PDB file of C-alpha atoms in Angstrom:
ATOM      1  CA  MET A 162    -132.532 129.647-118.699  1.00  0.00           C
ATOM      2  CA  LYS A 163    -130.425 126.638-119.741  1.00  0.00           C
ATOM      3  CA  VAL A 164    -128.694 124.595-117.038  1.00  0.00           C
ATOM      4  CA  TYR A 165    -126.033 121.886-117.252  1.00  0.00           C
ATOM      5  CA  ILE A 166    -125.743 119.417-114.344  1.00  0.00           C
ATOM      6  CA  ALA A 167    -122.436 117.535-114.040  1.00  0.00           C
ATOM      7  CA  THR A 168    -122.578 114.572-111.682  1.00  0.00           C
ATOM      8  CA  ASP A 169    -120.423 112.075-109.863  1.00  0.00           C
ATOM      9  CA  MET A 170    -121.379 109.391-107.375  1.00  0.00           C
ATOM     10  CA  GLU A 171    -119.169 109.604-104.304  1.00  0.00           C
ATOM     11  CA  GLY A 172    -120.831 112.801-103.067  1.00  0.00           C
ATOM     12  CA  MET A 173    -124.443 111.677-103.418  1.00  0.00           C
ATOM     13  CA  SER A 174    -126.792 111.532-100.439  1.00  0.00           C
ATOM     14  CA  LEU A 175    -126.916 108.327 -98.348  1.00  0.00           C
ATOM     15  CA  ILE A 176    -123.856 106.804-100.037  1.00  0.00           C
ATOM     16  CA  TRP A 177    -121.615 106.042 -97.119  1.00  0.00           C
ATOM     17  CA  LYS A 178    -119.244 103.204 -98.094  1.00  0.00           C
ATOM     18  CA  PRO A 179    -117.066 102.354-101.126  1.00  0.00           C
ATOM     19  CA  GLU A 180    -119.120  99.351-102.223  1.00  0.00           C
ATOM     20  CA  GLN A 181    -122.024 101.648-103.113  1.00  0.00           C
ATOM     21  CA  VAL A 182    -120.093 103.289-105.975  1.00  0.00           C
ATOM     22  CA  SER A 183    -118.543 100.119-107.459  1.00  0.00           C
ATOM     23  CA  ARG A 184    -120.228  98.376-110.381  1.00  0.00           C
ATOM     24  CA  ASP A 185    -119.017  94.924-109.327  1.00  0.00           C
ATOM     25  CA  GLN A 186    -120.822  95.152-105.973  1.00  0.00           C
ATOM     26  CA  GLY A 187    -124.289  94.160-107.191  1.00  0.00           C
ATOM     27  CA  ALA A 188    -127.063  95.240-104.839  1.00  0.00           C
ATOM     28  CA  GLU A 189    -124.835  97.777-103.072  1.00  0.00           C
ATOM     29  CA  TYR A 190    -124.136  99.529-106.379  1.00  0.00           C
ATOM     30  CA  GLU A 191    -127.798  99.512-107.382  1.00  0.00           C
ATOM     31  CA  TYR A 192    -128.603 101.112-104.026  1.00  0.00           C
ATOM     32  CA  GLY A 193    -126.050 103.801-104.835  1.00  0.00           C
ATOM     33  CA  ARG A 194    -127.564 104.390-108.275  1.00  0.00           C
ATOM     34  CA  ARG A 195    -131.018 104.860-106.735  1.00  0.00           C
ATOM     35  CA  GLN A 196    -129.686 107.451-104.296  1.00  0.00           C
ATOM     36  CA  SER A 197    -127.784 109.220-107.085  1.00  0.00           C
ATOM     37  CA  THR A 198    -130.872 109.383-109.282  1.00  0.00           C
ATOM     38  CA  ALA A 199    -132.934 110.793-106.414  1.00  0.00           C
ATOM     39  CA  ASP A 200    -130.381 113.574-105.815  1.00  0.00           C
ATOM     40  CA  VAL A 201    -130.288 114.446-109.509  1.00  0.00           C
ATOM     41  CA  ASN A 202    -134.075 114.515-109.711  1.00  0.00           C
ATOM     42  CA  ALA A 203    -134.199 116.921-106.772  1.00  0.00           C
ATOM     43  CA  ALA A 204    -131.798 119.222-108.621  1.00  0.00           C
ATOM     44  CA  VAL A 205    -133.636 118.917-111.945  1.00  0.00           C
ATOM     45  CA  ALA A 206    -137.020 119.678-110.363  1.00  0.00           C
ATOM     46  CA  ALA A 207    -135.553 122.721-108.614  1.00  0.00           C
ATOM     47  CA  CYS A 208    -134.139 123.975-111.922  1.00  0.00           C
ATOM     48  CA  PHE A 209    -137.529 123.865-113.584  1.00  0.00           C
ATOM     49  CA  ASP A 210    -139.187 125.391-110.515  1.00  0.00           C
ATOM     50  CA  ALA A 211    -136.688 128.246-110.858  1.00  0.00           C
ATOM     51  CA  GLY A 212    -137.629 128.843-114.480  1.00  0.00           C
ATOM     52  CA  ALA A 213    -135.206 126.678-116.445  1.00  0.00           C
ATOM     53  CA  THR A 214    -136.258 125.902-120.007  1.00  0.00           C
ATOM     54  CA  ARG A 215    -133.656 123.197-120.671  1.00  0.00           C
ATOM     55  CA  VAL A 216    -131.687 120.966-118.296  1.00  0.00           C
ATOM     56  CA  VAL A 217    -128.969 118.570-119.448  1.00  0.00           C
ATOM     57  CA  VAL A 218    -127.583 115.993-117.003  1.00  0.00           C
ATOM     58  CA  GLN A 219    -124.141 114.484-117.440  1.00  0.00           C
ATOM     59  CA  ASP A 220    -123.841 110.963-115.989  1.00  0.00           C
ATOM     60  CA  GLY A 221    -120.219 111.496-115.026  1.00  0.00           C
ATOM     61  CA  HIS A 222    -119.312 108.565-112.758  1.00  0.00           C
ATOM     62  CA  GLY A 223    -116.981 106.087-114.470  1.00  0.00           C
ATOM     63  CA  PRO A 224    -119.297 103.069-114.774  1.00  0.00           C
ATOM     64  CA  SER A 225    -122.464 105.258-114.661  1.00  0.00           C
ATOM     65  CA  ALA A 226    -124.248 106.491-111.556  1.00  0.00           C
ATOM     66  CA  LEU A 227    -127.792 107.068-112.762  1.00  0.00           C
ATOM     67  CA  LEU A 228    -130.842 104.997-113.596  1.00  0.00           C
ATOM     68  CA  TRP A 229    -131.528 106.776-116.861  1.00  0.00           C
ATOM     69  CA  ASP A 230    -135.119 105.605-117.195  1.00  0.00           C
ATOM     70  CA  GLU A 231    -135.886 107.066-113.761  1.00  0.00           C
ATOM     71  CA  VAL A 232    -134.370 110.518-114.341  1.00  0.00           C
ATOM     72  CA  ASP A 233    -136.948 113.324-114.436  1.00  0.00           C
ATOM     73  CA  PRO A 234    -138.302 113.102-118.018  1.00  0.00           C
ATOM     74  CA  ARG A 235    -138.004 116.851-118.491  1.00  0.00           C
ATOM     75  CA  ALA A 236    -134.192 116.515-118.419  1.00  0.00           C
ATOM     76  CA  GLU A 237    -131.814 115.229-121.072  1.00  0.00           C
ATOM     77  CA  VAL A 238    -129.026 112.804-120.109  1.00  0.00           C
ATOM     78  CA  GLU A 239    -125.604 112.207-121.657  1.00  0.00           C
ATOM     79  CA  ARG A 240    -122.241 110.558-121.003  1.00  0.00           C
ATOM     80  CA  ILE A 241    -118.676 111.872-121.390  1.00  0.00           C
ATOM     81  CA  PRO A 242    -117.257 110.513-124.674  1.00  0.00           C
ATOM     82  CA  HIS A 243    -113.618 111.240-123.733  1.00  0.00           C
ATOM     83  CA  ALA A 244    -111.625 113.308-121.233  1.00  0.00           C
ATOM     84  CA  GLY A 245    -111.282 116.251-123.592  1.00  0.00           C
ATOM     85  CA  CYS A 246    -115.063 116.662-123.858  1.00  0.00           C
ATOM     86  CA  LEU A 247    -116.377 116.785-120.305  1.00  0.00           C
ATOM     87  CA  GLN A 248    -119.753 118.351-121.106  1.00  0.00           C
ATOM     88  CA  PRO A 249    -120.723 117.417-124.683  1.00  0.00           C
ATOM     89  CA  ALA A 250    -123.972 119.408-124.933  1.00  0.00           C
ATOM     90  CA  LEU A 251    -122.624 122.528-123.230  1.00  0.00           C
ATOM     91  CA  ASP A 252    -122.118 125.680-125.273  1.00  0.00           C
ATOM     92  CA  GLU A 253    -122.199 129.449-124.860  1.00  0.00           C
ATOM     93  CA  THR A 254    -126.004 129.504-124.689  1.00  0.00           C
ATOM     94  CA  PHE A 255    -126.076 127.838-121.255  1.00  0.00           C
ATOM     95  CA  ASP A 256    -126.440 129.978-118.161  1.00  0.00           C
ATOM     96  CA  ALA A 257    -125.173 127.838-115.294  1.00  0.00           C
ATOM     97  CA  LEU A 258    -123.214 124.738-114.330  1.00  0.00           C
ATOM     98  CA  LEU A 259    -124.376 122.719-111.334  1.00  0.00           C
ATOM     99  CA  GLU A 260    -122.292 119.900-109.847  1.00  0.00           C
ATOM    100  CA  VAL A 261    -124.207 117.202-107.968  1.00  0.00           C
ATOM    101  CA  GLY A 262    -122.606 114.380-105.992  1.00  0.00           C
ATOM    102  CA  ARG A 263    -119.052 115.692-105.862  1.00  0.00           C
ATOM    103  CA  HIS A 264    -116.051 114.502-103.853  1.00  0.00           C
ATOM    104  CA  ALA A 265    -112.880 116.331-102.827  1.00  0.00           C
ATOM    105  CA  MET A 266    -109.538 116.180-104.641  1.00  0.00           C
ATOM    106  CA  ALA A 267    -106.851 113.573-103.940  1.00  0.00           C
ATOM    107  CA  GLY A 268    -105.074 114.016-100.630  1.00  0.00           C
ATOM    108  CA  THR A 269    -107.819 115.985 -98.861  1.00  0.00           C
ATOM    109  CA  PRO A 270    -108.053 114.951 -95.182  1.00  0.00           C
ATOM    110  CA  LEU A 271    -111.416 113.904 -93.738  1.00  0.00           C
ATOM    111  CA  ALA A 272    -112.964 113.624 -97.199  1.00  0.00           C
ATOM    112  CA  PHE A 273    -115.176 110.728 -98.237  1.00  0.00           C
ATOM    113  CA  LEU A 274    -113.547 108.697-101.045  1.00  0.00           C
ATOM    114  CA  GLU A 275    -111.309 111.626-102.034  1.00  0.00           C
ATOM    115  CA  HIS A 276    -109.485 111.191-105.341  1.00  0.00           C
ATOM    116  CA  THR A 277    -108.732 112.914-108.604  1.00  0.00           C
ATOM    117  CA  GLN A 278    -109.753 110.787-111.594  1.00  0.00           C
ATOM    118  CA  SER A 279    -108.359 107.524-110.166  1.00  0.00           C
ATOM    119  CA  SER A 280    -107.216 106.706-106.651  1.00  0.00           C
ATOM    120  CA  GLN A 281    -105.180 103.880-108.199  1.00  0.00           C
ATOM    121  CA  THR A 282    -103.153 105.989-110.619  1.00  0.00           C
ATOM    122  CA  TRP A 283    -103.423 109.785-110.048  1.00  0.00           C
ATOM    123  CA  PHE A 284    -101.581 111.419-107.124  1.00  0.00           C
ATOM    124  CA  ARG A 285    -101.595 115.198-107.759  1.00  0.00           C
ATOM    125  CA  TYR A 286    -102.920 117.478-110.532  1.00  0.00           C
ATOM    126  CA  THR A 287    -102.049 121.182-110.771  1.00  0.00           C
ATOM    127  CA  LEU A 288    -102.905 124.103-113.037  1.00  0.00           C
ATOM    128  CA  ASN A 289    -100.433 126.997-112.981  1.00  0.00           C
ATOM    129  CA  GLY A 290     -98.935 125.499-109.838  1.00  0.00           C
ATOM    130  CA  VAL A 291    -102.203 125.197-107.858  1.00  0.00           C
ATOM    131  CA  ALA A 292    -103.637 121.787-106.937  1.00  0.00           C
ATOM    132  CA  TYR A 293    -107.132 121.085-108.232  1.00  0.00           C
ATOM    133  CA  GLY A 294    -109.487 118.135-108.535  1.00  0.00           C
ATOM    134  CA  GLU A 295    -112.519 117.136-110.533  1.00  0.00           C
ATOM    135  CA  ILE A 296    -114.672 119.966-109.145  1.00  0.00           C
ATOM    136  CA  ALA A 297    -112.386 122.518-110.765  1.00  0.00           C
ATOM    137  CA  GLN A 298    -111.914 120.526-113.964  1.00  0.00           C
ATOM    138  CA  GLU A 299    -115.642 120.663-114.634  1.00  0.00           C
ATOM    139  CA  ALA A 300    -115.897 124.312-113.586  1.00  0.00           C
ATOM    140  CA  PHE A 301    -112.959 125.493-115.695  1.00  0.00           C
ATOM    141  CA  TYR A 302    -114.228 123.592-118.728  1.00  0.00           C
ATOM    142  CA  ALA A 303    -117.645 125.254-118.432  1.00  0.00           C
ATOM    143  CA  ALA A 304    -116.027 128.640-117.820  1.00  0.00           C
ATOM    144  CA  SER A 305    -114.316 128.383-121.205  1.00  0.00           C
ATOM    145  CA  PHE A 306    -117.832 128.747-122.668  1.00  0.00           C
ATOM    146  CA  GLY A 307    -118.626 131.630-120.307  1.00  0.00           C
ATOM    147  CA  VAL A 308    -120.719 129.403-118.030  1.00  0.00           C
ATOM    148  CA  PRO A 309    -120.162 129.779-114.246  1.00  0.00           C
ATOM    149  CA  LEU A 310    -120.231 127.113-111.557  1.00  0.00           C
ATOM    150  CA  ALA A 311    -123.290 128.147-109.541  1.00  0.00           C
ATOM    151  CA  PHE A 312    -124.022 125.176-107.258  1.00  0.00           C
ATOM    152  CA  LEU A 313    -122.395 122.064-105.828  1.00  0.00           C
ATOM    153  CA  SER A 314    -123.604 119.259-103.569  1.00  0.00           C
ATOM    154  CA  GLY A 315    -121.417 116.657-101.900  1.00  0.00           C
ATOM    155  CA  ASP A 316    -119.671 115.877 -98.673  1.00  0.00           C
ATOM    156  CA  ARG A 317    -118.370 118.588 -96.367  1.00  0.00           C
ATOM    157  CA  ALA A 318    -114.858 118.520 -97.809  1.00  0.00           C
ATOM    158  CA  ALA A 319    -116.125 118.882-101.385  1.00  0.00           C
ATOM    159  CA  CYS A 320    -118.264 121.854-100.401  1.00  0.00           C
ATOM    160  CA  GLN A 321    -115.326 123.508 -98.659  1.00  0.00           C
ATOM    161  CA  GLU A 322    -113.117 122.924-101.691  1.00  0.00           C
ATOM    162  CA  ALA A 323    -115.650 124.491-104.029  1.00  0.00           C
ATOM    163  CA  GLN A 324    -116.160 127.513-101.778  1.00  0.00           C
ATOM    164  CA  ALA A 325    -112.400 128.098-101.576  1.00  0.00           C
ATOM    165  CA  GLN A 326    -111.841 127.869-105.321  1.00  0.00           C
ATOM    166  CA  PHE A 327    -115.026 129.421-106.737  1.00  0.00           C
ATOM    167  CA  PRO A 328    -116.273 132.461-104.821  1.00  0.00           C
ATOM    168  CA  GLY A 329    -120.036 132.814-104.736  1.00  0.00           C
ATOM    169  CA  VAL A 330    -120.836 129.173-105.434  1.00  0.00           C
ATOM    170  CA  VAL A 331    -123.811 127.866-103.443  1.00  0.00           C
ATOM    171  CA  THR A 332    -123.213 124.503-101.773  1.00  0.00           C
ATOM    172  CA  ALA A 333    -125.358 121.804-100.178  1.00  0.00           C
ATOM    173  CA  GLU A 334    -123.545 119.575 -97.694  1.00  0.00           C
ATOM    174  CA  VAL A 335    -125.309 116.199 -97.573  1.00  0.00           C
ATOM    175  CA  LYS A 336    -122.789 114.254 -95.451  1.00  0.00           C
ATOM    176  CA  TRP A 337    -119.322 114.328 -93.927  1.00  0.00           C
ATOM    177  CA  ALA A 338    -116.496 111.838 -93.662  1.00  0.00           C
ATOM    178  CA  VAL A 339    -115.884 109.826 -90.520  1.00  0.00           C
ATOM    179  CA  LYS A 340    -112.782 108.555 -92.326  1.00  0.00           C
ATOM    180  CA  ARG A 341    -111.941 108.202 -96.016  1.00  0.00           C
ATOM    181  CA  ASN A 342    -114.078 105.087 -96.491  1.00  0.00           C
ATOM    182  CA  ALA A 343    -117.038 105.960 -94.278  1.00  0.00           C
ATOM    183  CA  ALA A 344    -119.485 108.866 -94.136  1.00  0.00           C
ATOM    184  CA  HIS A 345    -122.131 110.174 -91.766  1.00  0.00           C
ATOM    185  CA  CYS A 346    -125.194 111.131 -93.810  1.00  0.00           C
ATOM    186  CA  LEU A 347    -128.203 113.375 -93.491  1.00  0.00           C
ATOM    187  CA  SER A 348    -131.572 111.735 -94.135  1.00  0.00           C
ATOM    188  CA  GLY A 349    -132.647 111.530 -97.754  1.00  0.00           C
ATOM    189  CA  PRO A 350    -135.480 114.088 -97.456  1.00  0.00           C
ATOM    190  CA  THR A 351    -133.260 116.542 -95.583  1.00  0.00           C
ATOM    191  CA  ALA A 352    -130.376 116.196 -98.029  1.00  0.00           C
ATOM    192  CA  ARG A 353    -132.584 116.553-101.101  1.00  0.00           C
ATOM    193  CA  GLY A 354    -134.339 119.492 -99.544  1.00  0.00           C
ATOM    194  CA  ARG A 355    -130.945 121.163 -99.170  1.00  0.00           C
ATOM    195  CA  ILE A 356    -130.139 120.395-102.807  1.00  0.00           C
ATOM    196  CA  ALA A 357    -133.413 121.855-104.051  1.00  0.00           C
ATOM    197  CA  GLU A 358    -133.108 124.959-101.896  1.00  0.00           C
ATOM    198  CA  GLY A 359    -129.490 125.478-102.928  1.00  0.00           C
ATOM    199  CA  VAL A 360    -130.206 125.099-106.642  1.00  0.00           C
ATOM    200  CA  LYS A 361    -132.972 127.689-106.506  1.00  0.00           C
ATOM    201  CA  LYS A 362    -130.743 130.110-104.589  1.00  0.00           C
ATOM    202  CA  ALA A 363    -127.894 129.551-107.057  1.00  0.00           C
ATOM    203  CA  LEU A 364    -130.033 130.160-110.133  1.00  0.00           C
ATOM    204  CA  ALA A 365    -131.432 133.329-108.591  1.00  0.00           C
ATOM    205  CA  SER A 366    -127.841 134.535-108.204  1.00  0.00           C
ATOM    206  CA  VAL A 367    -127.130 133.653-111.832  1.00  0.00           C
ATOM    207  CA  ARG A 368    -130.161 135.663-112.964  1.00  0.00           C
ATOM    208  CA  GLN A 369    -128.846 138.608-110.986  1.00  0.00           C
ATOM    209  CA  LYS A 370    -125.370 138.091-112.547  1.00  0.00           C
ATOM    210  CA  GLN A 371    -123.807 137.678-109.103  1.00  0.00           C
ATOM    211  CA  ILE A 372    -121.783 134.585-110.102  1.00  0.00           C
ATOM    212  CA  LYS A 373    -119.100 134.828-112.784  1.00  0.00           C
ATOM    213  CA  PRO A 374    -117.028 132.137-114.526  1.00  0.00           C
ATOM    214  CA  VAL A 375    -113.515 131.785-113.109  1.00  0.00           C
ATOM    215  CA  MET A 376    -110.753 132.065-115.687  1.00  0.00           C
ATOM    216  CA  LEU A 377    -107.123 130.995-115.395  1.00  0.00           C
ATOM    217  CA  SER A 378    -104.153 132.950-116.717  1.00  0.00           C
ATOM    218  CA  VAL A 379    -103.044 131.598-120.082  1.00  0.00           C
ATOM    219  CA  PRO A 380    -101.043 129.794-121.228  1.00  0.00           C
ATOM    220  CA  ILE A 381    -101.951 127.186-118.626  1.00  0.00           C
ATOM    221  CA  THR A 382     -99.243 124.896-117.280  1.00  0.00           C
ATOM    222  CA  VAL A 383    -100.638 121.494-116.359  1.00  0.00           C
ATOM    223  CA  GLU A 384     -98.659 119.101-114.155  1.00  0.00           C
ATOM    224  CA  LEU A 385     -99.775 115.582-113.305  1.00  0.00           C
ATOM    225  CA  THR A 386     -98.073 113.292-110.804  1.00  0.00           C
ATOM    226  CA  LEU A 387     -99.046 109.627-110.996  1.00  0.00           C
ATOM    227  CA  GLN A 388     -98.579 106.849-108.470  1.00  0.00           C
ATOM    228  CA  ARG A 389     -95.874 104.903-110.338  1.00  0.00           C
ATOM    229  CA  VAL A 390     -93.041 105.523-112.790  1.00  0.00           C
ATOM    230  CA  ASP A 391     -94.358 103.060-115.374  1.00  0.00           C
ATOM    231  CA  LEU A 392     -97.616 105.004-115.667  1.00  0.00           C
ATOM    232  CA  ILE A 393     -95.612 108.019-116.820  1.00  0.00           C
ATOM    233  CA  ASP A 394     -93.567 105.852-119.200  1.00  0.00           C
ATOM    234  CA  ASP A 395     -96.790 105.028-121.046  1.00  0.00           C
ATOM    235  CA  LEU A 396     -97.543 108.739-121.667  1.00  0.00           C
ATOM    236  CA  MET A 397     -94.192 109.850-123.017  1.00  0.00           C
ATOM    237  CA  SER A 398     -94.986 109.132-126.663  1.00  0.00           C
ATOM    238  CA  ARG A 399     -97.672 111.834-126.676  1.00  0.00           C
ATOM    239  CA  ARG A 400     -96.902 115.172-128.314  1.00  0.00           C
ATOM    240  CA  GLY A 401     -96.116 118.154-126.104  1.00  0.00           C
ATOM    241  CA  ILE A 402     -95.508 116.218-122.892  1.00  0.00           C
ATOM    242  CA  GLU A 403     -92.383 116.956-120.831  1.00  0.00           C
ATOM    243  CA  ARG A 404     -91.165 114.664-118.074  1.00  0.00           C
ATOM    244  CA  VAL A 405     -90.465 116.609-114.896  1.00  0.00           C
ATOM    245  CA  ASP A 406     -89.365 113.659-112.760  1.00  0.00           C
ATOM    246  CA  GLY A 407     -89.997 109.937-112.522  1.00  0.00           C
ATOM    247  CA  ARG A 408     -93.707 110.282-111.738  1.00  0.00           C
ATOM    248  CA  THR A 409     -94.595 113.748-113.077  1.00  0.00           C
ATOM    249  CA  ILE A 410     -95.359 115.170-116.521  1.00  0.00           C
ATOM    250  CA  ARG A 411     -95.942 118.742-117.659  1.00  0.00           C
ATOM    251  CA  PHE A 412     -97.704 120.200-120.683  1.00  0.00           C
ATOM    252  CA  VAL A 413     -98.975 123.632-121.668  1.00  0.00           C
ATOM    253  CA  VAL A 414    -102.370 124.529-123.168  1.00  0.00           C
ATOM    254  CA  ASP A 415    -103.945 127.760-124.347  1.00  0.00           C
ATOM    255  CA  SER A 416    -107.536 127.073-123.249  1.00  0.00           C
ATOM    256  CA  GLN A 417    -109.305 125.784-120.153  1.00  0.00           C
ATOM    257  CA  ARG A 418    -111.138 123.472-122.521  1.00  0.00           C
ATOM    258  CA  ASP A 419    -107.921 121.521-123.014  1.00  0.00           C
ATOM    259  CA  ILE A 420    -106.711 120.939-119.459  1.00  0.00           C
ATOM    260  CA  LEU A 421    -107.323 117.190-119.731  1.00  0.00           C
ATOM    261  CA  CYS A 422    -106.145 116.789-123.330  1.00  0.00           C
ATOM    262  CA  PHE A 423    -103.012 114.663-123.071  1.00  0.00           C
TER     263      PHE A 423
END
């Protein structure tokens, strides 16, 4: 069994304030990277315990979330080269996508550090008229290779989002928002125990073919609303983009692999 683990930082265990995901925050950020690496290692170990033969970890947080030299040595680690290639090593030979450390999409109430791509620039992102966030972007990209989203860990809102959008996904809630910029967390051992247990359950479901990739109707209409008019101005020279209003663009793609290609 081959498993791909896509990660972010905001949904990792014991990260409870914004400073812990920001590279310019020194010791706070290093604390966050340690917690992120511990969550990923719990997931990696569970994959191998469940019979995985290859595990690839994507370090998906903007400035990097993981301490690469402390990641379980049985796993491989990679970064995203550009938005159109979310999971570089992934192909049709993989069996499952896991998402570790996820946050909810922009605008979700009672969600820790909710956003889609950038809280400074992105306001709303839709596919065929339905709002989605980064959870779905990763899942739809993997699904284009026939690989289902099997597991997700994060805050309560992220878990609820995944369950609503991807039936059958196993989730591990490691914390919940007190407000957007503060979270109440489970202890590290409890949270990582949930991650390990959830990963094993998810991979058992994959083996039994109980979880299927979710496919969108094609062609896929993508709409993106940004925070300011000038941000849209800067995109209008790109081929295939239509301006819907001052802050919104639309484009159409034929594959889930291309939903961020603009």
